Coordinates of N, CA and C in Angstrom, one line a residue:
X1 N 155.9 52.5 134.3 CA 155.9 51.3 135.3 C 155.0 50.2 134.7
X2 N 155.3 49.3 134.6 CA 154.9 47.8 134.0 C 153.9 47.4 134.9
X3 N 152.4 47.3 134.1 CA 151.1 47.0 135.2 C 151.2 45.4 135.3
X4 N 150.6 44.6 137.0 CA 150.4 43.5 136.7 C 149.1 43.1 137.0
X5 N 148.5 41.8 136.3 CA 147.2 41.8 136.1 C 147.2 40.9 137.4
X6 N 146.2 41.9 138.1 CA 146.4 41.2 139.8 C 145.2 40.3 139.9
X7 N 144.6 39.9 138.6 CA 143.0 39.0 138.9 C 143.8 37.7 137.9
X8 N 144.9 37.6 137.7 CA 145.4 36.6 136.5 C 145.8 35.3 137.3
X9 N 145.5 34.2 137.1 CA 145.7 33.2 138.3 C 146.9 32.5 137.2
X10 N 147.2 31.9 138.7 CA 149.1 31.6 138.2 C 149.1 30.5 137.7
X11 N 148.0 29.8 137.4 CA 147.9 28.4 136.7 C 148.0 29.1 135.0
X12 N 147.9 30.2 135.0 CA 147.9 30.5 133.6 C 148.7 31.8 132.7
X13 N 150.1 32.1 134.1 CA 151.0 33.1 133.7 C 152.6 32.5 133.4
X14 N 153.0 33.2 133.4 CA 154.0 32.5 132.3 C 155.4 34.0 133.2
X15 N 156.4 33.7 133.5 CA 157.5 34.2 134.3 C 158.0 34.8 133.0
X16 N 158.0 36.5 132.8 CA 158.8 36.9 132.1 C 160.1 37.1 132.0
X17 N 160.9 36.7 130.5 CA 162.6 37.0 131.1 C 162.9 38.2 131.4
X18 N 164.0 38.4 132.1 CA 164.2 39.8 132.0 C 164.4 40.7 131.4
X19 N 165.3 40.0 130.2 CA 165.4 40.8 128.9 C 164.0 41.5 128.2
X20 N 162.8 40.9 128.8 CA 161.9 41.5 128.0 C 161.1 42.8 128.7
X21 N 161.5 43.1 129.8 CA 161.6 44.4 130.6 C 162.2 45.1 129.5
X22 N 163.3 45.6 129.2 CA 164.3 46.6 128.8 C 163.5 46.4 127.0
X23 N 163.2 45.2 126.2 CA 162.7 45.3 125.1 C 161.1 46.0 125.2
X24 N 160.5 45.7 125.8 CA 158.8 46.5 126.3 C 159.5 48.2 126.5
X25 N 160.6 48.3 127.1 CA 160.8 50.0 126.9 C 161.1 50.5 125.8
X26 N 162.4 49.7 125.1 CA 162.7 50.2 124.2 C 161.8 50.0 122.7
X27 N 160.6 49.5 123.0 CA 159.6 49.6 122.0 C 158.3 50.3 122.1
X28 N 158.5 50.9 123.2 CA 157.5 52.2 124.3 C 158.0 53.6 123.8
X29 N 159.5 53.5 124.0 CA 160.1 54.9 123.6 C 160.0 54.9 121.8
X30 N 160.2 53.7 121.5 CA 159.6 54.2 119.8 C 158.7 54.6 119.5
X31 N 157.7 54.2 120.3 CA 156.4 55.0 119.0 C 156.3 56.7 118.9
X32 N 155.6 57.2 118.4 CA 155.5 58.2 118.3 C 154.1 58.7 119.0
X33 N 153.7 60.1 119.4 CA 152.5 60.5 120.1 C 151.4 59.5 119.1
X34 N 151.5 59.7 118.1 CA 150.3 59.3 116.8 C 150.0 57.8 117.0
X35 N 151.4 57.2 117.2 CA 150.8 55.8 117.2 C 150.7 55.1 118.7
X36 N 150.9 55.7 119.8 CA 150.5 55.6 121.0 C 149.0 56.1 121.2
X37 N 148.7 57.1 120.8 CA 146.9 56.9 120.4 C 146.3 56.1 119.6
X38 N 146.8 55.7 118.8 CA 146.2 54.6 117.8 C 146.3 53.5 118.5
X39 N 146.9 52.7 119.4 CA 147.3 51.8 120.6 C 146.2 52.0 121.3
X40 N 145.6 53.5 121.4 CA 144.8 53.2 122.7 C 143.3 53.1 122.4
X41 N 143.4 53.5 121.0 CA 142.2 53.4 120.4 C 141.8 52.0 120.5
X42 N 143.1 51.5 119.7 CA 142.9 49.9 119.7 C 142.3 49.0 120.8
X43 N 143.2 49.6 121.9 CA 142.5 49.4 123.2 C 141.1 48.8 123.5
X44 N 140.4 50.2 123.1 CA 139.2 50.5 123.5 C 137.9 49.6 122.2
X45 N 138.5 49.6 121.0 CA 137.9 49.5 119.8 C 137.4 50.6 119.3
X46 N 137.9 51.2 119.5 CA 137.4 52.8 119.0 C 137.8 53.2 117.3
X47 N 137.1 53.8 116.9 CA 137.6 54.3 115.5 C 137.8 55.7 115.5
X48 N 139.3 55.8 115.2 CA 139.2 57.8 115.3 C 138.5 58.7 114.3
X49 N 137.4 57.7 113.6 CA 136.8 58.8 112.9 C 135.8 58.8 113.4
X50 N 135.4 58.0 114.8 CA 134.3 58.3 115.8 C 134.5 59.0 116.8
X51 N 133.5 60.1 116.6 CA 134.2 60.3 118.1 C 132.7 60.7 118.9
X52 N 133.1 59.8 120.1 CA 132.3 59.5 121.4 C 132.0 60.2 122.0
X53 N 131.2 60.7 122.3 CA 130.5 61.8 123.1 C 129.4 61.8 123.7
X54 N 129.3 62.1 125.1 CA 128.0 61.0 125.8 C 127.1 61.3 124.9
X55 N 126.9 62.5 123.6 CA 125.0 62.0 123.2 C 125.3 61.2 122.0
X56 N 126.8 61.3 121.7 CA 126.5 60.0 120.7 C 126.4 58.3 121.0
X57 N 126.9 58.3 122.4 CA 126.8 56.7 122.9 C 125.4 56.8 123.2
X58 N 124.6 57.9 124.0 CA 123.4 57.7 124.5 C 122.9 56.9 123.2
X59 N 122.9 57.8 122.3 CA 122.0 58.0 120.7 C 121.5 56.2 120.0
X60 N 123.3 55.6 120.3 CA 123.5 54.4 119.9 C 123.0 53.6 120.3
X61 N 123.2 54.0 121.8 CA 122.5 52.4 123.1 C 121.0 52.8 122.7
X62 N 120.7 53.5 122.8 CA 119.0 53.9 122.2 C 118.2 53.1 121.2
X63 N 119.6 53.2 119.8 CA 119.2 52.8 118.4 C 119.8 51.0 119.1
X64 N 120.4 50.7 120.0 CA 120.6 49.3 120.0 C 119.4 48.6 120.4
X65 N 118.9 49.2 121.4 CA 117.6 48.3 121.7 C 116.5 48.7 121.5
X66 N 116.3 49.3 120.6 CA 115.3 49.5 119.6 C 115.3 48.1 118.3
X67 N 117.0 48.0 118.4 CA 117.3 47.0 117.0 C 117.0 45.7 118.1
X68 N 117.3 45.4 119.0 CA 116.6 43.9 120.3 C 115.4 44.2 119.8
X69 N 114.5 45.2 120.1 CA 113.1 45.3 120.6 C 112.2 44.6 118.9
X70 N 113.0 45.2 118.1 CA 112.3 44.5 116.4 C 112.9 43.0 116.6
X71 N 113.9 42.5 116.7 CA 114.4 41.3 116.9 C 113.2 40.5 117.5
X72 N 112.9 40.8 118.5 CA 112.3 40.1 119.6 C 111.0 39.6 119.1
X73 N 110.7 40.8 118.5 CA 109.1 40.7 117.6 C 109.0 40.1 116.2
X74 N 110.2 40.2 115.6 CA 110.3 39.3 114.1 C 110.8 38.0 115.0
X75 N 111.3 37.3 115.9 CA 111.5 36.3 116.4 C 110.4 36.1 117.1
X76 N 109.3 36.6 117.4 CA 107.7 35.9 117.6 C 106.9 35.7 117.0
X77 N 107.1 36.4 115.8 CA 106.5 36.6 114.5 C 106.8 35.3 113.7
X78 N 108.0 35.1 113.8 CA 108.0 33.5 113.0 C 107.8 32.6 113.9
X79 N 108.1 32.3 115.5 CA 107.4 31.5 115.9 C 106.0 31.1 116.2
X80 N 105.6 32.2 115.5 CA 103.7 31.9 115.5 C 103.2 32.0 113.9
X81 N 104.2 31.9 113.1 CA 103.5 31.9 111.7 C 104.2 30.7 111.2
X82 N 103.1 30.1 110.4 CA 103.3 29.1 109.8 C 104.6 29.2 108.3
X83 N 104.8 30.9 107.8 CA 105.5 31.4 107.1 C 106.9 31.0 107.4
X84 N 107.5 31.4 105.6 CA 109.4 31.3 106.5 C 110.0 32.3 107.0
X85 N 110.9 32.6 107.1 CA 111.8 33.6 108.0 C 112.6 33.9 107.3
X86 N 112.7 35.1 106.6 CA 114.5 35.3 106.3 C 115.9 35.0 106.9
X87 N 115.8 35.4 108.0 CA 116.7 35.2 109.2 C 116.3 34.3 110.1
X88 N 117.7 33.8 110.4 CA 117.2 32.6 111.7 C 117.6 32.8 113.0
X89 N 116.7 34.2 113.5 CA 117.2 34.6 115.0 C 116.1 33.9 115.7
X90 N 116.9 33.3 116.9 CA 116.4 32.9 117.9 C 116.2 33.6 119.4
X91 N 115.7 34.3 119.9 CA 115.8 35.1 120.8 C 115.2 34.6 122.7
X92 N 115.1 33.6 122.7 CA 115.3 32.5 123.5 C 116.0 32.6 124.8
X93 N 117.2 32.8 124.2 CA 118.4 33.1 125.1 C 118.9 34.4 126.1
X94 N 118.5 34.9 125.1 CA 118.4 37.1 125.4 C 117.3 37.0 126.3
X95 N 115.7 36.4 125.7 CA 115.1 37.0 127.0 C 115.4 36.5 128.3
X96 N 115.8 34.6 128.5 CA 115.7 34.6 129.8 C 117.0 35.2 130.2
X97 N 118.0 35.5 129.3 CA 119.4 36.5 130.2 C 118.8 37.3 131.2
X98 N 118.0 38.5 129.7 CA 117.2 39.5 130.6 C 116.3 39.4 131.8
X99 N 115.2 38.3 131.5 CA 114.5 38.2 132.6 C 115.7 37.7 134.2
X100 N 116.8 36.6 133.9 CA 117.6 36.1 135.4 C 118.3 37.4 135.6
X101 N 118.9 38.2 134.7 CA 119.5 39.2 135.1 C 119.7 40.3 134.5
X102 N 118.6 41.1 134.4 CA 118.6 42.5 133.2 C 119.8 43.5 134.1
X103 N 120.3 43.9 135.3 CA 121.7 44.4 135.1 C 122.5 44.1 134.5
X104 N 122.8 43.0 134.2 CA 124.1 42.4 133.3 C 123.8 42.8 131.8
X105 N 122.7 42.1 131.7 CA 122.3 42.1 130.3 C 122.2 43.3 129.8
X106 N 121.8 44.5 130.7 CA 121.6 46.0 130.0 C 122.5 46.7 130.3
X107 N 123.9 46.5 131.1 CA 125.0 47.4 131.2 C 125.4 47.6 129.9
X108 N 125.6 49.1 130.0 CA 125.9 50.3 128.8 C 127.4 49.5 128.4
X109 N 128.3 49.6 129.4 CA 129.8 49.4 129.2 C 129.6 48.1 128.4
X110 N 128.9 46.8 128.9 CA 128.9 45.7 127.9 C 128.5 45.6 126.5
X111 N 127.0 46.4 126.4 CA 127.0 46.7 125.4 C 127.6 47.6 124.1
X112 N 128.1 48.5 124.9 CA 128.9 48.9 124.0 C 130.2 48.2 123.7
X113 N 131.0 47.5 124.2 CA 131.4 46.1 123.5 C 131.0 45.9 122.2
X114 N 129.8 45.2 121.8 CA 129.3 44.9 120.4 C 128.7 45.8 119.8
X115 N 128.5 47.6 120.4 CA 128.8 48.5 119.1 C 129.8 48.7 118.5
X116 N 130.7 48.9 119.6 CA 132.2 49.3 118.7 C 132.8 48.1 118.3
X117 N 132.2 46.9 118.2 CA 133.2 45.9 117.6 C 132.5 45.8 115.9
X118 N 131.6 46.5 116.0 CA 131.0 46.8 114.6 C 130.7 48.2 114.0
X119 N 131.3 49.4 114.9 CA 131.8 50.4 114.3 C 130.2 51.1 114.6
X120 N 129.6 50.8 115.6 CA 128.1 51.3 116.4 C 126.9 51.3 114.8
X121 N 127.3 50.1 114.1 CA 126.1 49.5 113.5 C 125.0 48.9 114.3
X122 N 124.2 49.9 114.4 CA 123.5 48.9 115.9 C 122.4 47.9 115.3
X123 N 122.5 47.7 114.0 CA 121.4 46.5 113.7 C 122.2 45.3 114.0
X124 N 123.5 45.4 113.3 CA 124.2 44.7 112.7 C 125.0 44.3 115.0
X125 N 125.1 45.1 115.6 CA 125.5 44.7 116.4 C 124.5 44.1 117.6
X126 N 123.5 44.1 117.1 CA 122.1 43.7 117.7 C 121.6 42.3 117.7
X127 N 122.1 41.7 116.3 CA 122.1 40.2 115.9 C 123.1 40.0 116.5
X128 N 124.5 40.7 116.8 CA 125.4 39.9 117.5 C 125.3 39.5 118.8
X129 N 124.3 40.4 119.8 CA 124.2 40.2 121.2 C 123.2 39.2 121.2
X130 N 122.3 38.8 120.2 CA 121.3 37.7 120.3 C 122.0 36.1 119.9
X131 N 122.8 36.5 119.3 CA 123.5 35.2 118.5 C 124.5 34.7 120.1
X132 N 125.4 36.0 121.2 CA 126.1 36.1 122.2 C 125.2 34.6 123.1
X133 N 123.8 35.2 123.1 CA 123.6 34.6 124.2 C 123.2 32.6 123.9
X134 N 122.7 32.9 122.6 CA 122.6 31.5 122.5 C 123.6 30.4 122.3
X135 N 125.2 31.3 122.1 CA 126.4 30.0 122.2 C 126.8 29.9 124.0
X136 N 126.6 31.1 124.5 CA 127.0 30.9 125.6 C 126.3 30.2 126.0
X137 N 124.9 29.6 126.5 CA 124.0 28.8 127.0 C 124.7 27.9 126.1
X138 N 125.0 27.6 125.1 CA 124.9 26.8 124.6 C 126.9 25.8 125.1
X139 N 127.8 26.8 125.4 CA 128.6 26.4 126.1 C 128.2 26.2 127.6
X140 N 128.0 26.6 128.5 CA 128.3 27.0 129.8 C 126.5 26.6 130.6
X141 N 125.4 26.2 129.7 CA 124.8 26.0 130.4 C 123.9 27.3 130.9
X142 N 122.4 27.1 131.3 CA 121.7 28.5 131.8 C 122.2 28.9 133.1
X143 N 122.6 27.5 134.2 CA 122.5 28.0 135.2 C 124.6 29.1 135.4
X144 N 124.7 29.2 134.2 CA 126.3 29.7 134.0 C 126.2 30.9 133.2
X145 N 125.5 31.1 132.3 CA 125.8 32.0 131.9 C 125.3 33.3 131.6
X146 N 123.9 33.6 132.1 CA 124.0 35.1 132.5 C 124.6 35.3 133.9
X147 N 125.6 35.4 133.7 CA 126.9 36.1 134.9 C 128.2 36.3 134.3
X148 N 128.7 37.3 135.1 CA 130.2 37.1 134.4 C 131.1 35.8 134.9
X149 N 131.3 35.4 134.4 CA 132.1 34.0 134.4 C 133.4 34.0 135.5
X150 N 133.4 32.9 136.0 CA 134.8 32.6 137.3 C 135.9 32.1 136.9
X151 N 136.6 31.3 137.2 CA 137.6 30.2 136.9 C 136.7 28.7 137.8
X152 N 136.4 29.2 138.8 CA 135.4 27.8 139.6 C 134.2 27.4 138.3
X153 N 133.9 28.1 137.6 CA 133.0 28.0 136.6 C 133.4 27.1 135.3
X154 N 134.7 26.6 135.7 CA 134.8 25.7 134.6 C 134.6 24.2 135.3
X155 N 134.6 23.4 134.6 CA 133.9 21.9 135.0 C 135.4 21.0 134.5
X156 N 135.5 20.1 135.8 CA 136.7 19.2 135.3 C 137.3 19.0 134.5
X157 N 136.7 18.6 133.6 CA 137.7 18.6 132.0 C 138.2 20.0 131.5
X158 N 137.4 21.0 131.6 CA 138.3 22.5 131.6 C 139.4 22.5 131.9
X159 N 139.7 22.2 133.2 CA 140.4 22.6 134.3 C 141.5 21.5 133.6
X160 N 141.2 20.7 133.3 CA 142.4 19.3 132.4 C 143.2 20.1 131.0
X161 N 142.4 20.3 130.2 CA 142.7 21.2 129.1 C 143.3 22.3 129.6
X162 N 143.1 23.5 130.3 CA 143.9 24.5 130.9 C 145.2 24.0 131.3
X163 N 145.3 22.9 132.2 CA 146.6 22.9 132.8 C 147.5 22.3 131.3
X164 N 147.0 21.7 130.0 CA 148.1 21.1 129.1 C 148.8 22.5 129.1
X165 N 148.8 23.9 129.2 CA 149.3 24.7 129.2 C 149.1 25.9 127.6
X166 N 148.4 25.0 126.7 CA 148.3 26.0 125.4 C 147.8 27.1 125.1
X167 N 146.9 27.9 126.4 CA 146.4 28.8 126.7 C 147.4 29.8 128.3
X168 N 147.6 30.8 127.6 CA 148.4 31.6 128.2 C 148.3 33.2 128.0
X169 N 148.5 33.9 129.2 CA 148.4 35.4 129.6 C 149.3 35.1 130.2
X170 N 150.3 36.5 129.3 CA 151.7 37.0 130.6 C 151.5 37.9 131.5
X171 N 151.9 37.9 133.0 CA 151.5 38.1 134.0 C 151.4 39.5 134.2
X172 N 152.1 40.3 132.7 CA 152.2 41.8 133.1 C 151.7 42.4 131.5
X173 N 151.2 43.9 131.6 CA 150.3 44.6 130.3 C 151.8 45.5 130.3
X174 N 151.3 45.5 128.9 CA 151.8 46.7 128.1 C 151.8 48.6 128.7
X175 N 152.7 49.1 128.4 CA 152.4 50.8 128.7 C 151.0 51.1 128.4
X176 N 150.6 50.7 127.4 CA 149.2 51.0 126.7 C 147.7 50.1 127.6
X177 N 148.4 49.3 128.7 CA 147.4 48.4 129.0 C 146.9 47.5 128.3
X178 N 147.7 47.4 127.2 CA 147.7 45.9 126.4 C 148.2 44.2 126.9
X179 N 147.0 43.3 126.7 CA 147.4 42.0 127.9 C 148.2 41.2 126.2
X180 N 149.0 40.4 127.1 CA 149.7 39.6 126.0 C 149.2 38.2 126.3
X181 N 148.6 37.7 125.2 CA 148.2 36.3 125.3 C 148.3 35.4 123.7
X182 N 148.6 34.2 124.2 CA 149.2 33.1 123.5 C 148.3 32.2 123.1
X183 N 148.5 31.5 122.3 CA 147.8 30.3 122.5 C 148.2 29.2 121.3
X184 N 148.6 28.2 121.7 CA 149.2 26.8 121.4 C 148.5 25.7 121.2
X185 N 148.4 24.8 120.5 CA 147.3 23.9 120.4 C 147.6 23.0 121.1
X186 N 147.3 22.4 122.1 CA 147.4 21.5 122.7 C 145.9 20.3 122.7
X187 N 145.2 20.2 122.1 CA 144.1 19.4 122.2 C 144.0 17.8 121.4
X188 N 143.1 17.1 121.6 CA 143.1 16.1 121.1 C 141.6 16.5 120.3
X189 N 141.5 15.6 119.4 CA 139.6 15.9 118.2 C 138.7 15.1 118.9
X190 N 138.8 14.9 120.4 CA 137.3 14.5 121.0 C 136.5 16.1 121.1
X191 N 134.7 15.7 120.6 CA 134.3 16.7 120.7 C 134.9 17.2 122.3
X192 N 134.3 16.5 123.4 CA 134.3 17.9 124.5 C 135.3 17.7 124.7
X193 N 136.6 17.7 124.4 CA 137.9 18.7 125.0 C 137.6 19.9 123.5
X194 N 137.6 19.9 122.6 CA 137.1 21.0 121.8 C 136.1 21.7 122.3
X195 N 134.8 21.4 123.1 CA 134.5 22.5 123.4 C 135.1 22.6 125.0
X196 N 135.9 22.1 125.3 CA 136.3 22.3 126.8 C 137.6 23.5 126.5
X197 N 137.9 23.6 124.8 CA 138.7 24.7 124.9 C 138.6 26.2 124.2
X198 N 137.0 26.0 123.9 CA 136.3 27.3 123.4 C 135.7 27.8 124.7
X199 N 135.3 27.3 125.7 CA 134.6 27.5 126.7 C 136.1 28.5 127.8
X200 N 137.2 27.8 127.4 CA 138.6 28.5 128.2 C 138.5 29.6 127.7
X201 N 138.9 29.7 126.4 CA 138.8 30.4 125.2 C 137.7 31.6 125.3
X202 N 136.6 31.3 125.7 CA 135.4 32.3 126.3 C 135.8 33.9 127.6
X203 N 136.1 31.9 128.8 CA 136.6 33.0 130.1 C 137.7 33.9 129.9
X204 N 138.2 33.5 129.2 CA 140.0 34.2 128.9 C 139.2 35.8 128.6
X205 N 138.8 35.0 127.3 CA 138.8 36.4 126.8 C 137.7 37.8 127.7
X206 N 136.5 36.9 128.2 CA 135.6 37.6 129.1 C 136.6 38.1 130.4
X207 N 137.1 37.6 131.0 CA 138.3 37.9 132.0 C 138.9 39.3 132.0
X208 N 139.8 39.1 130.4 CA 140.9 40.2 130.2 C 139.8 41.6 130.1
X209 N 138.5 41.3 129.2 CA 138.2 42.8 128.8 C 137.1 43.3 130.0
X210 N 136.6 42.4 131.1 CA 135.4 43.1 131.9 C 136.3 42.9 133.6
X211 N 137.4 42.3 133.9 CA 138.0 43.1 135.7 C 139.1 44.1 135.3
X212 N 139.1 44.2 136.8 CA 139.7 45.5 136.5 C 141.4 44.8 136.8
X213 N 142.2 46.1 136.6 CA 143.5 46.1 136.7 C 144.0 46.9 137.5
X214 N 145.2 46.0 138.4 CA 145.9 47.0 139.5 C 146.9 47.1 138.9
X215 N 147.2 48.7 139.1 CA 148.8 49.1 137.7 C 149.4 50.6 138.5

């Protein structure tokens, strides 16, 4: 049975034909058990030569904020030394997340997000959550973005760029829970409709992978 994404607002679904009912099956019944796990791995970001077991996520989320906790201190360490820096972390952003909202900031399920999108390199995925917070401030603003993000959360010009239509989710997932989305260029080279369409481009993607789904 074909799930539909019941948080998907209709300004940004698209009417599937019918013919693509009967093609979604008949490319469901093809795969084989092997590559219907591999699908679901995909899913998840999982690598099947990991395998996840609560003491190995504990183990990781452990070794992640231990990799924040040195961050935080080599990023005070250059702002109070007159020395240079190898690296150019800024951690700015991370603390006040943490300080407006350490539930958000320290949920396990989020963070593991940017272990497994780096294969639970938790150094390497540690710069990524610090680097996270200073584009998002840097799109959306403080008083926007330690939260999970709305659709009311976009600002006029968003809401202009969205409707040209080049951004698109079809209104139904895959057997595997796979969301199908598009995207077309519709923009002009003024900076803010460029960033009025990385900021879409943001919620889209924050959207599909953190509500849930009625199916």
């Amino acid at each position: 049975m074909m799930a539909h994404a019941a948080w998907l607002p209709s300004c940004l679904a698209w009417e599937a034909p019918l013919s693509y009912n009967q093609l979604r099956q008949e490319l469901r019944a093809s795969l084989s058990s092997e590559e219907r796990r591999n699908v679901a791995q995909d899913l998840n970001g999982q690598n099947e030569e990991i395998q996840e077991t609560p003491e190995f996520i504990s183990y990781h989320l452990s070794k992640f904020q231990e990799e924040l906790d040195k961050l935080q201190n080599y990023s005070a360490d250059c702002n109070s030394s007159s020395s240079s820096c190898n690296m150019n972390i800024h951690c700015e952003a991370y603390e006040l997340a943490l300080f407006v909202n350490p539930a958000y900031v320290s949920d396990s399920a989020f963070r593991l997000q940017f272990l497994r999108a780096d294969k639970f390199d938790s150094r390497v995925s540690a710069q990524r959550f610090i680097q996270y917070w200073d584009r998002k401030v840097e799109l959306f603003g403080v008083d926007k973005a330690f939260r999970k993000l709305s659709i009311h959360d976009l600002c006029p010009e968003d809401n202009a760029a969205l409707m040209l239509g080049g951004l698109r989710w079809f209104p139904i997932l895959d057997e595997t829970g796979r969301i199908f989305f598009s995207f077309r260029r519709y923009w002009d080279n003024r900076p803010s409709h460029k960033e009025s369409m990385l900021r879409l481009l943001w919620w889209m993607a924050h959207t599909a992978l953190e509500d849930p789904i009625d199916g």
